[in-house]
Amino acid sequence: MSQLPSESAQQAVTYPSLFLLVALGALVPVVPTGAVVSSAAVVAFHQTAPLALLYIFVVASFAAFLGDISLYWLGRRGVNSKNGSRWLAALERRVADDTLEEAQRKLREHGVTVLVLSRLVPAGRIPVMLACLLTRWPTTRFIKGALPACLAWAATYQLIGILGGSLFAEPWEGVVAAVALTVLISGGPALWRRLRGRGKDSDGKGTPGGKGGAAAAGGRPVADGPTEPEGRQA
């Protein structure tokens, strides 16, 4: 009873759970998907199966890609609808006006590159995705940036898990270290911005919040076309 499950039993649980959690976290950005990937990588690192880490990478990147594309498709339905949609409204509520303006400016200047890097920047994925939606990027163009972004994201957090697994002999110790590091990376900047915002509000220098609501229903303006010249499109 005190023995750990066999590797085959662990894999039978790990891969489906990893796929569901990462895909869900991409659709509903409350699940710490980076910590999930790092934890799975720690477990795979301590297994004897030679392809365990490769499977973790494939499952995590595919789940993130599928989640991103699904969320973008749902957001486009809101942009193209007169009444908007709850998915687009939920994205807008999560992004402040100044953050959105910064994402739109970078998108105009650097195009798909910003989309690729947005998954590696804490709290950067949703503002850039919303900027793509409001500038009416076609889904095919979004896919060109989302695919390498998800591959780079999965590789980065898997490396964190491998580092945690290599530093500790017991898998649970590596999982704790990997989770702590990923939470610090993903949550630290957001906590710092929140603390700075409270400090400004206490000094009477706060700025009004976002307008919220669906863009097509009277919220943020929707651009009429691409933000780049045709020659620079990826």
Tab-separated table of C-alpha atoms in Angstrom:
chain	number	residue	atom	x	y	z
A	1	MET	CA	0.000	0.000	0.000
A	2	SER	CA	2.904	2.360	0.679
A	3	GLN	CA	4.418	1.869	-2.760
A	4	LEU	CA	3.981	4.455	-5.502
A	5	PRO	CA	1.919	3.532	-8.563
A	6	SER	CA	3.814	1.970	-11.436
A	7	GLU	CA	5.150	4.170	-14.208
A	8	SER	CA	2.502	2.953	-16.615
A	9	ALA	CA	-0.217	3.863	-14.118
A	10	GLN	CA	1.334	7.286	-13.553
A	11	GLN	CA	1.466	7.943	-17.290
A	12	ALA	CA	-2.136	6.842	-17.759
A	13	VAL	CA	-3.168	9.558	-15.314
A	14	THR	CA	-0.556	12.221	-16.114
A	15	TYR	CA	-1.051	12.714	-19.848
A	16	PRO	CA	-4.878	13.052	-19.925
A	17	SER	CA	-4.816	15.233	-16.803
A	18	LEU	CA	-2.090	17.423	-18.277
A	19	PHE	CA	-4.020	17.872	-21.516
A	20	LEU	CA	-7.299	18.757	-19.771
A	21	LEU	CA	-5.724	21.176	-17.279
A	22	VAL	CA	-3.641	23.032	-19.869
A	23	ALA	CA	-6.505	23.284	-22.368
A	24	LEU	CA	-8.872	24.464	-19.629
A	25	GLY	CA	-6.298	26.948	-18.373
A	26	ALA	CA	-5.947	28.403	-21.866
A	27	LEU	CA	-9.721	28.911	-22.104
A	28	VAL	CA	-10.250	30.073	-18.518
A	29	PRO	CA	-7.041	31.786	-17.379
A	30	VAL	CA	-7.276	30.820	-13.713
A	31	VAL	CA	-5.467	27.479	-13.821
A	32	PRO	CA	-1.666	27.877	-13.294
A	33	THR	CA	-0.822	25.931	-16.436
A	34	GLY	CA	2.892	26.663	-16.210
A	35	ALA	CA	3.038	24.987	-12.810
A	36	VAL	CA	1.086	22.019	-14.193
A	37	VAL	CA	3.587	21.524	-17.031
A	38	SER	CA	6.589	21.913	-14.724
A	39	SER	CA	5.160	19.413	-12.234
A	40	ALA	CA	4.497	16.871	-14.984
A	41	ALA	CA	8.049	17.373	-16.265
A	42	VAL	CA	9.459	16.638	-12.791
A	43	VAL	CA	7.551	13.368	-12.642
A	44	ALA	CA	8.648	12.437	-16.167
A	45	PHE	CA	12.268	13.297	-15.348
A	46	HIS	CA	12.303	10.669	-12.586
A	47	GLN	CA	10.790	7.978	-14.797
A	48	THR	CA	12.820	5.458	-16.742
A	49	ALA	CA	10.748	5.775	-19.920
A	50	PRO	CA	13.081	7.467	-22.444
A	51	LEU	CA	10.305	9.389	-24.237
A	52	ALA	CA	8.370	10.545	-21.176
A	53	LEU	CA	9.652	14.145	-21.409
A	54	LEU	CA	8.939	14.263	-25.141
A	55	TYR	CA	5.354	13.149	-24.512
A	56	ILE	CA	4.933	15.851	-21.863
A	57	PHE	CA	6.150	18.471	-24.334
A	58	VAL	CA	3.854	17.273	-27.138
A	59	VAL	CA	0.768	17.023	-24.923
A	60	ALA	CA	1.338	20.389	-23.213
A	61	SER	CA	2.052	22.348	-26.393
A	62	PHE	CA	-0.876	20.796	-28.275
A	63	ALA	CA	-3.296	21.452	-25.405
A	64	ALA	CA	-2.130	25.078	-25.102
A	65	PHE	CA	-2.435	25.570	-28.862
A	66	LEU	CA	-5.914	24.066	-28.973
A	67	GLY	CA	-7.018	26.202	-26.030
A	68	ASP	CA	-5.635	29.405	-27.548
A	69	ILE	CA	-7.268	28.779	-30.924
A	70	SER	CA	-10.596	27.929	-29.298
A	71	LEU	CA	-10.527	31.077	-27.167
A	72	TYR	CA	-9.612	33.217	-30.169
A	73	TRP	CA	-12.421	31.708	-32.231
A	74	LEU	CA	-14.897	32.419	-29.436
A	75	GLY	CA	-13.591	35.983	-29.166
A	76	ARG	CA	-13.951	36.542	-32.921
A	77	ARG	CA	-17.602	35.529	-32.687
A	78	GLY	CA	-18.059	38.383	-30.228
A	79	VAL	CA	-16.214	40.884	-32.418
A	80	ASN	CA	-18.335	39.964	-35.429
A	81	SER	CA	-21.610	40.016	-33.489
A	82	LYS	CA	-23.662	43.163	-32.898
A	83	ASN	CA	-24.339	42.078	-29.323
A	84	GLY	CA	-20.818	40.933	-28.549
A	85	SER	CA	-20.247	37.782	-26.485
A	86	ARG	CA	-19.503	36.848	-22.896
A	87	TRP	CA	-16.111	35.469	-23.946
A	88	LEU	CA	-15.010	38.759	-25.475
A	89	ALA	CA	-16.421	40.677	-22.514
A	90	ALA	CA	-14.514	38.407	-20.119
A	91	LEU	CA	-11.271	39.099	-21.994
A	92	GLU	CA	-11.876	42.857	-21.905
A	93	ARG	CA	-12.545	42.807	-18.155
A	94	ARG	CA	-9.133	41.250	-17.585
A	95	VAL	CA	-7.210	43.929	-19.519
A	96	ALA	CA	-6.795	47.554	-18.448
A	97	ASP	CA	-7.039	50.247	-21.109
A	98	ASP	CA	-3.387	51.283	-20.846
A	99	THR	CA	-2.249	47.640	-21.084
A	100	LEU	CA	-4.381	47.131	-24.183
A	101	GLU	CA	-3.017	50.279	-25.810
A	102	GLU	CA	0.534	49.109	-25.168
A	103	ALA	CA	-0.245	45.677	-26.647
A	104	GLN	CA	-1.815	47.269	-29.737
A	105	ARG	CA	1.193	49.550	-30.209
A	106	LYS	CA	3.626	46.642	-30.019
A	107	LEU	CA	1.439	44.614	-32.347
A	108	ARG	CA	1.543	47.407	-34.930
A	109	GLU	CA	5.310	47.698	-34.671
A	110	HIS	CA	6.332	44.037	-34.480
A	111	GLY	CA	3.388	41.970	-35.710
A	112	VAL	CA	3.454	38.201	-35.146
A	113	THR	CA	6.654	38.403	-33.076
A	114	VAL	CA	4.723	40.012	-30.229
A	115	LEU	CA	2.184	37.202	-30.313
A	116	VAL	CA	4.948	34.605	-30.108
A	117	LEU	CA	6.578	36.313	-27.123
A	118	SER	CA	3.298	37.065	-25.332
A	119	ARG	CA	3.050	33.544	-23.923
A	120	LEU	CA	6.477	33.852	-22.343
A	121	VAL	CA	5.683	37.166	-20.627
A	122	PRO	CA	3.702	36.901	-17.374
A	123	ALA	CA	0.129	38.093	-17.970
A	124	GLY	CA	1.024	38.916	-21.572
A	125	ARG	CA	-1.090	36.388	-23.463
A	126	ILE	CA	-4.568	37.856	-22.893
A	127	PRO	CA	-3.754	41.534	-23.709
A	128	VAL	CA	-2.055	40.560	-26.983
A	129	MET	CA	-4.867	38.178	-27.906
A	130	LEU	CA	-7.427	40.916	-27.238
A	131	ALA	CA	-5.388	43.336	-29.356
A	132	CYS	CA	-5.420	40.793	-32.191
A	133	LEU	CA	-9.189	40.430	-31.843
A	134	LEU	CA	-9.892	44.151	-31.857
A	135	THR	CA	-7.706	44.657	-34.920
A	136	ARG	CA	-9.562	41.791	-36.634
A	137	TRP	CA	-6.658	39.472	-37.243
A	138	PRO	CA	-7.880	36.469	-39.269
A	139	THR	CA	-7.732	33.158	-37.421
A	140	THR	CA	-5.196	31.792	-39.916
A	141	ARG	CA	-2.798	34.636	-39.142
A	142	PHE	CA	-3.280	34.177	-35.413
A	143	ILE	CA	-2.419	30.490	-35.808
A	144	LYS	CA	0.950	31.398	-37.374
A	145	GLY	CA	1.950	33.128	-34.151
A	146	ALA	CA	0.112	30.884	-31.684
A	147	LEU	CA	1.836	27.678	-32.801
A	148	PRO	CA	5.461	28.742	-32.134
A	149	ALA	CA	4.280	30.595	-29.017
A	150	CYS	CA	2.803	27.426	-27.513
A	151	LEU	CA	5.884	25.383	-28.443
A	152	ALA	CA	8.203	27.917	-26.792
A	153	TRP	CA	5.935	28.150	-23.737
A	154	ALA	CA	5.810	24.379	-23.234
A	155	ALA	CA	9.576	24.069	-23.650
A	156	THR	CA	10.263	26.865	-21.145
A	157	TYR	CA	8.123	25.462	-18.344
A	158	GLN	CA	9.293	21.938	-19.046
A	159	LEU	CA	12.880	23.110	-18.586
A	160	ILE	CA	11.873	24.570	-15.221
A	161	GLY	CA	10.504	21.160	-14.263
A	162	ILE	CA	13.640	19.390	-15.442
A	163	LEU	CA	15.722	21.789	-13.363
A	164	GLY	CA	13.600	21.088	-10.288
A	165	GLY	CA	13.790	17.344	-10.897
A	166	SER	CA	17.563	17.395	-11.304
A	167	LEU	CA	18.145	19.325	-8.063
A	168	PHE	CA	16.176	16.999	-5.796
A	169	ALA	CA	16.267	13.239	-5.400
A	170	GLU	CA	12.589	12.896	-4.505
A	171	PRO	CA	9.985	13.794	-7.160
A	172	TRP	CA	7.731	15.581	-4.675
A	173	GLU	CA	10.580	17.912	-3.701
A	174	GLY	CA	11.161	18.795	-7.329
A	175	VAL	CA	7.424	19.389	-7.832
A	176	VAL	CA	7.310	21.785	-4.876
A	177	ALA	CA	10.346	23.686	-6.166
A	178	ALA	CA	9.002	23.848	-9.724
A	179	VAL	CA	5.561	25.014	-8.603
A	180	ALA	CA	7.050	27.681	-6.336
A	181	LEU	CA	9.264	28.979	-9.149
A	182	THR	CA	6.490	29.054	-11.758
A	183	VAL	CA	4.058	30.762	-9.389
A	184	LEU	CA	6.720	33.352	-8.590
A	185	ILE	CA	7.403	33.947	-12.288
A	186	SER	CA	3.740	34.160	-13.301
A	187	GLY	CA	2.289	35.895	-10.257
A	188	GLY	CA	5.104	38.161	-9.134
A	189	PRO	CA	4.720	40.884	-11.801
A	190	ALA	CA	0.924	40.999	-11.410
A	191	LEU	CA	1.237	41.334	-7.629
A	192	TRP	CA	3.811	44.113	-8.056
A	193	ARG	CA	1.543	46.037	-10.436
A	194	ARG	CA	-1.381	45.663	-8.035
A	195	LEU	CA	0.664	46.951	-5.111
A	196	ARG	CA	1.865	49.908	-7.192
A	197	GLY	CA	-1.711	50.624	-8.255
A	198	ARG	CA	-2.878	50.711	-4.643
A	199	GLY	CA	-0.038	53.054	-3.804
A	200	LYS	CA	-1.074	55.452	-6.561
A	201	ASP	CA	-4.717	55.301	-5.478
A	202	SER	CA	-3.781	56.127	-1.904
A	203	ASP	CA	-1.912	59.192	-3.183
A	204	GLY	CA	-4.928	60.329	-5.162
A	205	LYS	CA	-3.172	59.745	-8.494
A	206	GLY	CA	-5.054	56.664	-9.673
A	207	THR	CA	-6.452	56.474	-13.178
A	208	PRO	CA	-9.888	55.300	-14.174
A	209	GLY	CA	-10.261	51.591	-14.879
A	210	GLY	CA	-11.107	49.857	-18.126
A	211	LYS	CA	-14.406	50.396	-19.815
A	212	GLY	CA	-15.266	46.708	-20.070
A	213	GLY	CA	-18.050	45.244	-22.111
A	214	ALA	CA	-17.952	43.755	-25.546
A	215	ALA	CA	-16.242	45.831	-28.174
A	216	ALA	CA	-19.023	45.376	-30.688
A	217	ALA	CA	-21.613	46.379	-28.097
A	218	GLY	CA	-20.263	49.839	-27.346
A	219	GLY	CA	-17.085	48.983	-25.451
A	220	ARG	CA	-13.581	49.370	-26.821
A	221	PRO	CA	-13.384	50.347	-30.483
A	222	VAL	CA	-12.759	47.671	-33.070
A	223	ALA	CA	-10.292	48.488	-35.817
A	224	ASP	CA	-11.442	48.145	-39.388
A	225	GLY	CA	-8.458	46.197	-40.669
A	226	PRO	CA	-4.914	44.972	-40.104
A	227	THR	CA	-2.491	47.117	-38.192
A	228	GLU	CA	0.438	46.461	-40.504
A	229	PRO	CA	1.106	47.083	-44.163
A	230	GLU	CA	0.382	44.035	-46.268
A	231	GLY	CA	4.063	43.576	-47.044
A	232	ARG	CA	4.896	43.019	-43.398
A	233	GLN	CA	2.283	40.471	-42.611
A	234	ALA	CA	3.560	37.098	-41.568
